Coordinates of C-alpha atoms and ligand atoms in Angstrom, one line a residue:
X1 CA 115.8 107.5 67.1
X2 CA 114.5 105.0 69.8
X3 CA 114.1 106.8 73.1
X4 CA 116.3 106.6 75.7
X5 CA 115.1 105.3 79.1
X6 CA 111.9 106.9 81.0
X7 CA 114.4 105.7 84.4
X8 CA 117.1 108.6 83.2
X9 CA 114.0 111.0 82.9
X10 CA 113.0 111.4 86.4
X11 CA 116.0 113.0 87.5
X12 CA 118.7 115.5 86.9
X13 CA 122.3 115.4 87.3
X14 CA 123.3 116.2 90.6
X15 CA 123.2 119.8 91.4
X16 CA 126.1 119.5 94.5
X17 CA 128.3 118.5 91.4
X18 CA 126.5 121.2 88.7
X19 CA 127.6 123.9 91.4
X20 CA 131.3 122.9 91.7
X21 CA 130.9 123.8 88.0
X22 CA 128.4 126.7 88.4
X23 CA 131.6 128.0 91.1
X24 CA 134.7 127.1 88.4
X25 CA 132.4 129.2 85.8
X26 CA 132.6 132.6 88.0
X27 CA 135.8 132.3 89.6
X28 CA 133.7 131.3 93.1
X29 CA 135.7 130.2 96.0
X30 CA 133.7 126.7 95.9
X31 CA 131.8 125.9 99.0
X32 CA 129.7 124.1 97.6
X33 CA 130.6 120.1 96.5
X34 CA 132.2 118.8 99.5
X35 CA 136.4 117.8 99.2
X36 CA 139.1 119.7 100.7
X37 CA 141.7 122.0 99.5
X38 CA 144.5 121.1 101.8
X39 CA 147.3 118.0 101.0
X40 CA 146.6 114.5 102.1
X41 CA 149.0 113.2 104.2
X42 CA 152.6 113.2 102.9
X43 CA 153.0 109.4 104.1
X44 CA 150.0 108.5 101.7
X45 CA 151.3 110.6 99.3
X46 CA 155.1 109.1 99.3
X47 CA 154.0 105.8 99.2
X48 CA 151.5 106.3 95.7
X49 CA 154.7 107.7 94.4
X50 CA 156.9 104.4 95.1
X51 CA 153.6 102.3 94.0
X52 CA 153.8 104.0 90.6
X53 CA 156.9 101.8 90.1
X54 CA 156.0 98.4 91.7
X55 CA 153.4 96.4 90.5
X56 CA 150.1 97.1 91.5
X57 CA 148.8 98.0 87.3
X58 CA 146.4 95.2 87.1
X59 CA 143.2 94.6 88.5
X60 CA 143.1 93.7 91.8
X61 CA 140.5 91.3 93.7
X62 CA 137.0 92.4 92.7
X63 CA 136.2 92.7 96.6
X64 CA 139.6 94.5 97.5
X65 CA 143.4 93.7 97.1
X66 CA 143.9 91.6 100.2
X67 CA 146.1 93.9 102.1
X68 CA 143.9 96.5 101.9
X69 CA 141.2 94.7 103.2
X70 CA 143.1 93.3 106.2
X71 CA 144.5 96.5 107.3
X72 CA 140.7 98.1 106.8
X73 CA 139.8 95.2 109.3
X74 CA 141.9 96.0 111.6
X75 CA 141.1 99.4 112.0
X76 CA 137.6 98.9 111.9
X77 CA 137.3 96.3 114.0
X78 CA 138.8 98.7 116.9
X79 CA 136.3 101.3 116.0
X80 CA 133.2 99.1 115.5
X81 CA 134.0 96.9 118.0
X82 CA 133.7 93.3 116.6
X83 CA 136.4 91.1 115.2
X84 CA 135.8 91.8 111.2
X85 CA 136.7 89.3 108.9
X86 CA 138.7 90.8 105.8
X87 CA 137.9 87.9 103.7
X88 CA 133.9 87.1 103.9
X89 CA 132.6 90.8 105.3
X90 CA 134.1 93.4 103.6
X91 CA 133.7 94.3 99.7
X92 CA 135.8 97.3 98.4
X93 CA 134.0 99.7 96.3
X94 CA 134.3 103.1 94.0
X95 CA 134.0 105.6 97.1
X96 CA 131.0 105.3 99.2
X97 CA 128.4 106.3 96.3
X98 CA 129.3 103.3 94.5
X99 CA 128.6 101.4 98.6
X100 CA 125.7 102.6 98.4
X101 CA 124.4 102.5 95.5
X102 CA 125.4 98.3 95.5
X103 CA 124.1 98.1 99.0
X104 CA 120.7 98.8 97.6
X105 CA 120.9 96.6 94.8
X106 CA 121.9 94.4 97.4
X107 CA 119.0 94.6 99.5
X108 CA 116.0 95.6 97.1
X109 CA 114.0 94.3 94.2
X110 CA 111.9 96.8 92.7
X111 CA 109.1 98.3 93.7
X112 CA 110.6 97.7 97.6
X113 CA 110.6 100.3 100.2
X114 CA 113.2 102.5 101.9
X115 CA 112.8 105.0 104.5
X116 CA 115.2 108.1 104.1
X117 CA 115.4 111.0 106.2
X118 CA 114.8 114.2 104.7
X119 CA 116.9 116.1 104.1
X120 CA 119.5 113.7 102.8
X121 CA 122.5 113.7 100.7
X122 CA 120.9 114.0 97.0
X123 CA 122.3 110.4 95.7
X124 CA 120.0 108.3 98.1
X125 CA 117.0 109.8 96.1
X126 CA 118.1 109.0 92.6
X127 CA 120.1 105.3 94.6
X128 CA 116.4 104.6 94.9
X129 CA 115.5 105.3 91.0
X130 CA 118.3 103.3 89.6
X131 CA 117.4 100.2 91.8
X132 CA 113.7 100.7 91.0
X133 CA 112.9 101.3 94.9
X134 CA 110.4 103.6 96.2
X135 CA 111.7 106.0 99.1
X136 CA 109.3 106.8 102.4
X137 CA 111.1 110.5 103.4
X138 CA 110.8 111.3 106.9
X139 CA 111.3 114.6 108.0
X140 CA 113.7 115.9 110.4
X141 CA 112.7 118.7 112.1
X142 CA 115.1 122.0 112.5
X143 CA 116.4 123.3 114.3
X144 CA 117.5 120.5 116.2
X145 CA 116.5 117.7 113.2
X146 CA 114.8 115.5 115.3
X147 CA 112.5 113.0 114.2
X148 CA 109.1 112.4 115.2
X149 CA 109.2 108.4 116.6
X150 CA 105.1 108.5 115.1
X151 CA 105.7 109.4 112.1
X152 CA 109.0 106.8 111.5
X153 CA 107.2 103.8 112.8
X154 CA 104.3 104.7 110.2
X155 CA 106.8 104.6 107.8
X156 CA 107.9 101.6 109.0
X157 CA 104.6 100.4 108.8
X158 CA 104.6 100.6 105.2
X159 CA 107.1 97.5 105.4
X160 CA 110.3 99.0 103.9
X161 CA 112.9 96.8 103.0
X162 CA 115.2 99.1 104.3
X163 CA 116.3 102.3 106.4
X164 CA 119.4 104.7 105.0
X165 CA 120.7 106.2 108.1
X166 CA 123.6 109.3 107.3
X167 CA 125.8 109.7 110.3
X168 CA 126.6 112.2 111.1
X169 CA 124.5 113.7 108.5
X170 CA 125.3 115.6 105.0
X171 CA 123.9 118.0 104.9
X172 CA 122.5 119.2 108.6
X173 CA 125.7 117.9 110.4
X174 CA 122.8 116.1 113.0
X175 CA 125.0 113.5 114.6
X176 CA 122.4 110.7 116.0
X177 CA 122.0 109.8 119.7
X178 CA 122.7 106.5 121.3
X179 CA 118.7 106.6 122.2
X180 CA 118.1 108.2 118.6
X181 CA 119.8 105.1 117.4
X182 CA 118.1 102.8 119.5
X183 CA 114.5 103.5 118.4
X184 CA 115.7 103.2 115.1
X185 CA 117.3 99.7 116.0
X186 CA 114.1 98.5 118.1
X187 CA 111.9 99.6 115.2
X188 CA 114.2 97.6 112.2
X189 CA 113.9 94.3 114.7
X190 CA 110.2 95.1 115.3
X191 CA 109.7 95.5 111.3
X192 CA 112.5 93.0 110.2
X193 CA 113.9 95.5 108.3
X194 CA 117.9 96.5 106.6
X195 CA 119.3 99.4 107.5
X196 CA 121.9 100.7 105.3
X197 CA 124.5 103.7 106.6
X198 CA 126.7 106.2 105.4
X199 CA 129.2 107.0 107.8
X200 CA 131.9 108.5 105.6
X201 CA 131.9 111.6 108.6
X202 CA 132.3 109.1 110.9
X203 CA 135.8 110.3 111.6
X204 CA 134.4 114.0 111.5
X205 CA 132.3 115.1 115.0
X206 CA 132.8 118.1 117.2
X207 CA 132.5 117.4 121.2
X208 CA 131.2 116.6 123.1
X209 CA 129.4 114.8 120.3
X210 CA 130.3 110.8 119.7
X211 CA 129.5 108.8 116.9
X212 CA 128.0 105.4 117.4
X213 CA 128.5 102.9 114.5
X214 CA 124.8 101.9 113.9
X215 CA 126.0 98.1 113.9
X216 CA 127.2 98.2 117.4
X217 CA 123.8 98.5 119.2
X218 CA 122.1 95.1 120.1
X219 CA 121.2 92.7 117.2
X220 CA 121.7 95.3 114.9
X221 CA 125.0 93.6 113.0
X222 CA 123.3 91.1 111.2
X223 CA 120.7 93.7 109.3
X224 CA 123.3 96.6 109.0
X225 CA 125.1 97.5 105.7
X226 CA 127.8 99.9 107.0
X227 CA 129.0 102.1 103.8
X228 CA 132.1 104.3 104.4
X229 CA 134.7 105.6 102.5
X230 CA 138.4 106.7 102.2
X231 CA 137.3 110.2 100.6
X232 CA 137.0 112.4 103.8
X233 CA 139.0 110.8 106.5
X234 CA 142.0 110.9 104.3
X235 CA 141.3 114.4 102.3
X236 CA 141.2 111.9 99.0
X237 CA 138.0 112.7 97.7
X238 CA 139.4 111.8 94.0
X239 CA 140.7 108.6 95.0
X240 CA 137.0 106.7 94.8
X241 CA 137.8 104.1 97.9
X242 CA 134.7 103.0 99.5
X243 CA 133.5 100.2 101.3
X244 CA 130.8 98.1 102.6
X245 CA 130.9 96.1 105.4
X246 CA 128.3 93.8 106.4
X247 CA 127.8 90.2 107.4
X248 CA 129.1 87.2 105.2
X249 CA 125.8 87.0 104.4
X250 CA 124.9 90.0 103.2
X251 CA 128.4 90.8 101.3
X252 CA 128.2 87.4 99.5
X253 CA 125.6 89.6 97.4
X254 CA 126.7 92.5 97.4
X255 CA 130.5 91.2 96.1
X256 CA 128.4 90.0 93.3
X257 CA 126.5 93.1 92.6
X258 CA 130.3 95.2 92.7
X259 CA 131.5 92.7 90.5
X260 CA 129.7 93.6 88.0
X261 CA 129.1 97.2 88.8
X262 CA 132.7 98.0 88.3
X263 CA 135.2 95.2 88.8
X264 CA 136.8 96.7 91.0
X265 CA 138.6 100.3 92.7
X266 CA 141.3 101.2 91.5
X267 CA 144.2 98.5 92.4
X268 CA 147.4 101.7 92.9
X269 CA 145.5 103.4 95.1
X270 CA 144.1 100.6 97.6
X271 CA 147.8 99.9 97.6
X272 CA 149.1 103.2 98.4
X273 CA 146.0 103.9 100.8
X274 CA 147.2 101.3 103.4
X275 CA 149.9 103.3 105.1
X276 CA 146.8 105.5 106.0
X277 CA 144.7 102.7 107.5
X278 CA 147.4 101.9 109.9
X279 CA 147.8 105.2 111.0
X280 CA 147.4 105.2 115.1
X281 CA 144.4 107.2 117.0
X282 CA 146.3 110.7 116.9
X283 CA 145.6 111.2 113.3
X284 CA 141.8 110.9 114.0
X285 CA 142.2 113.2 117.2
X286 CA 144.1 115.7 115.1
X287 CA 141.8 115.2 111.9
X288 CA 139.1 116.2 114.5
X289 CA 140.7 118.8 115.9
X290 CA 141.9 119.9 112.5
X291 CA 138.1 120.3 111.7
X292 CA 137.2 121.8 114.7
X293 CA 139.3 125.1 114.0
X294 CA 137.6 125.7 110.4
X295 CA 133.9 124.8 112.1
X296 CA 134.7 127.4 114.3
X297 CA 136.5 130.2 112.4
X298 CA 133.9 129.4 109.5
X299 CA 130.9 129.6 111.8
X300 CA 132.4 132.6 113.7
X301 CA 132.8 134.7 110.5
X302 CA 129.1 133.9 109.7
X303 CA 127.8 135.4 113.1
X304 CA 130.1 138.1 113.0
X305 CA 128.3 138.7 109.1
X306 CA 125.0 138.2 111.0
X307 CA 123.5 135.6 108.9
X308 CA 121.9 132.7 110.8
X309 CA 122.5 129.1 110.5
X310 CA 122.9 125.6 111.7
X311 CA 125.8 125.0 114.1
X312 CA 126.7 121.2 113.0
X313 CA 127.6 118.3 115.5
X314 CA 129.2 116.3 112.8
X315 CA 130.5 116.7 108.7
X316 CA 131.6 119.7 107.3
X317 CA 128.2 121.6 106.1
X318 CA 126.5 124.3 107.4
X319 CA 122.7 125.4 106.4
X320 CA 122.5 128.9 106.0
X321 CA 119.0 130.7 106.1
X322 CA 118.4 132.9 103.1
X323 CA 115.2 134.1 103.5
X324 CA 116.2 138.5 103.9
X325 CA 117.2 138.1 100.4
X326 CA 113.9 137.2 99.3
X327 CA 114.3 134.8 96.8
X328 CA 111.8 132.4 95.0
X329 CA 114.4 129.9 94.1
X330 CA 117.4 128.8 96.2
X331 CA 118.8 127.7 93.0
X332 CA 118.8 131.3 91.3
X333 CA 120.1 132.9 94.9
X334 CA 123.3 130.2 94.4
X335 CA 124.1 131.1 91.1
X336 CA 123.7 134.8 92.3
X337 CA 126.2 134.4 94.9
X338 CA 128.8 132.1 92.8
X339 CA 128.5 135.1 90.1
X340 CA 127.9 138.7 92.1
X341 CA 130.0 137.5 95.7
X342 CA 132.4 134.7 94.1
X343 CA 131.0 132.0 97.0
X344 CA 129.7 128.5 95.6
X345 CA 126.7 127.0 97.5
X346 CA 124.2 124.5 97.4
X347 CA 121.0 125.6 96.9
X348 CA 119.1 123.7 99.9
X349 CA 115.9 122.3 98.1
X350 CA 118.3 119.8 96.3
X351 CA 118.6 118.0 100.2
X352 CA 114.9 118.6 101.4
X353 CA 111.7 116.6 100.2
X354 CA 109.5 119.4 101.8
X355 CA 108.8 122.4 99.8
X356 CA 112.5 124.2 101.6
X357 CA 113.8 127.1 99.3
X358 CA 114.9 129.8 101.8
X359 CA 118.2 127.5 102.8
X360 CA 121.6 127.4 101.5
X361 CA 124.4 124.3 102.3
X362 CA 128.2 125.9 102.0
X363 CA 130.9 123.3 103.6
X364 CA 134.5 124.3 105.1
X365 CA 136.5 121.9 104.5
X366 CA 138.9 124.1 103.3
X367 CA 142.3 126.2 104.0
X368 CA 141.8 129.0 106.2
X369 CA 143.0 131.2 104.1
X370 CA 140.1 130.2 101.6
X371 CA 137.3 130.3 103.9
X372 CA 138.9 133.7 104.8
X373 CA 138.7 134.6 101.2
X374 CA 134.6 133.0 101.5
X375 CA 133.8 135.4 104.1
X376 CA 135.2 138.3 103.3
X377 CA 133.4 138.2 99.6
X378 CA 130.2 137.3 102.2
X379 CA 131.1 140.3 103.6
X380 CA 129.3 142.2 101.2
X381 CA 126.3 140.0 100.7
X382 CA 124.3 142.6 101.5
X383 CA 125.4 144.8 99.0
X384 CA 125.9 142.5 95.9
X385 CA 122.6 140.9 96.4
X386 CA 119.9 143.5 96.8
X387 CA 116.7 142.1 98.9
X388 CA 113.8 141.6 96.9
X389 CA 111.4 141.4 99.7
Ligands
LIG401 N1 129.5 114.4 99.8 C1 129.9 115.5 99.0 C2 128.9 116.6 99.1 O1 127.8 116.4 99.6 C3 130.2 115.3 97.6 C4 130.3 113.9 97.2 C5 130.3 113.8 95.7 O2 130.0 114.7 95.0 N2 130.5 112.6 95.3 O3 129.1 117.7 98.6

């Protein structure tokens, strides 16, 4: 048998999705990959049930069925703040992993450069193996995750091609300044260099928090490649409806690289999507406030268990600090927990490039009733999971 390729060697499947599985196994209440359990909105819903029977069963435009695009333009040109062109700066993608993933093609030949912050959501690592690019990690520092400006312009010094910026982040919930973002932007100028966001929690920040759309500082349009998605905003995780949008420039390629990627997302869905895309600014208040509720029932229940962890400012992930139970491997304490307390985590070592094993990622973006259910098995952590300090 020829081998198969050294590329698929150097990494693993993704363990975020190996847990969801890992949770399904023991009966866990699954805290771990990050979708919801609640309904999307009924109006989405109603209209993908009339959409079965009208005639969106073909392919649509590689880049996005036209409609879909224009009503994605509209709404983010309110929240981005620039008049977006539907046509030349928007391509439509297979959720944001498939953005991002193209956005790198996009920008990188191999052997380039990126800087990524560490931690970081797991796909940016292996983005950077299947487009042959080398990642520069650069740590943010808890408890607050802030970055050390010496240490990022040395990276930049290393002449990236590009910098992936997730904000708000997966999985710390950091949620970047406007000065944050600024050094970023001054640095990218200073060292000509892309930067590529995922913002798919851009909808998703707890006050007095703000999000600021990378793009909109100074002379930062033309070198951004804003990757979203569909998934979170609109609780349609399975639905796979990114985006990218970037300048006419920069999408020119990257409508190429999606082309042949994967033709296209799926044509019903962009269709039935729409109605959501022209929903006013209450839905965003209430998805926010919505959120709010289970960040603080979730992160109340933990205090009340006494475990510590990261309060987030952004996303739906908290970081919980395992190190009483005295583990070697995070991994071994997550399958512990799915299987002896019923909870699905993330063990957090599959997030950090430093050597972090005494962290745990669970999300709650759940009913409350389930992340009633989560805490009351955490409950008896203690118990079920002996120290072995
Ligand atoms: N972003 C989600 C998480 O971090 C999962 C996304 C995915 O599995 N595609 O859990």
């Amino acid at each position: 048998m020829p081998r198969i390729s050294s590329r698929t060697e150097t990494f693993t499947d993704s363990v975020i999705r190996r847990m969801t599985r890992v949770s399904l196994q023991y009966g866990a209440v699954n805290l771990s990959q990050g979708f919801p359990d609640f309904e999307p909105p009924k109006e989405i819903l109603n209209r993908l049930a009339e959409v079965a029977k009208e005639d969106f069963h073909q392919y649509s435009i590689t880049w996005g069925a036209q409609n879909f695009r224009e009503a994605l333009a509209e709404k983010q040109s309110r929240l981005m703040g620039r008049k977006i062109d539907p046509n030349s700066e928007i391509v439509v993608t297979c959720g944001s992993t498939e953005a991002m993933m193209a956005a790198m093609m996009t920008v990188t030949d191999p052997g380039d450069k990126v800087i990524v912050f560490s931690p970081f959501y797991e796909n940016y690592g292996t983005d950077a193996i299947l487009s042959g690019a080398e990642p520069i990690y650069v740590p943010l520092i808890p408890p607050e995750f802030n970055f050390d400006v010496d240490v990022l312009e040395a990276a930049f010094k290393q002449k990236p091609k590009a910098l992936i910026l997730c904000n708000p982040s997966n999985p710390c919930g950091k949620v970047f300044t406007y000065e944050e973002l600024k050094i970023i932007a001054d640095l990218a100028e200073k060292y000509d260099t892309f930067v590529i966001t995922d913002e798919v929690y851009e909808h998703i920040v707890y006050e007095p928090n703000k999000h600021i759309y990378f793009s909109s500082l100074p002379n930062m349009q033309e070198r951004t490649i804003s990757c979203s998605s569909l998934s979170k905003t609109y609780s349609i995780t399975g639905w796979r409806l990114g985006y990218i949008i970037a300048s006419a420039e920069i999408i020119d390629a990257a409508k190429k690289v999606h082309d042949f990627l994967t033709v296209g997302a799926a044509a019903p869905l962009q269709e039935a999507a729409v109605v959501g895309l022209k929903f006013g600014d209450k839905y965003y208040k209430d998805l926010q406030e919505k959120y709010t509720q289970k960040r603080d029932l979730f992160l109340k229940g933990l205090d009340d268990i006494g475990i510590t962890h990261t309060v987030p400012q952004g996303a739906y992930y908290v970081l919980l600090d395992i190190s009483e139970f005295g583990f070697d491997s995070d991994l071994e304490f997550c399958e512990t927990l799915a299987r002896d307390v019923g909870v699905g985590a993330v063990p957090g070592s599959s997030f950090f490039r430093e050597p972090v094993d005494n962290l745990i990622r669970l999300h709650f973006a759940k009913k409350e009733d389930t992340l009633n259910e989560a805490l009351s098995r955490l409950e008896n952590i203690r118990k079920k999971i002996p120290s072995r300090k």
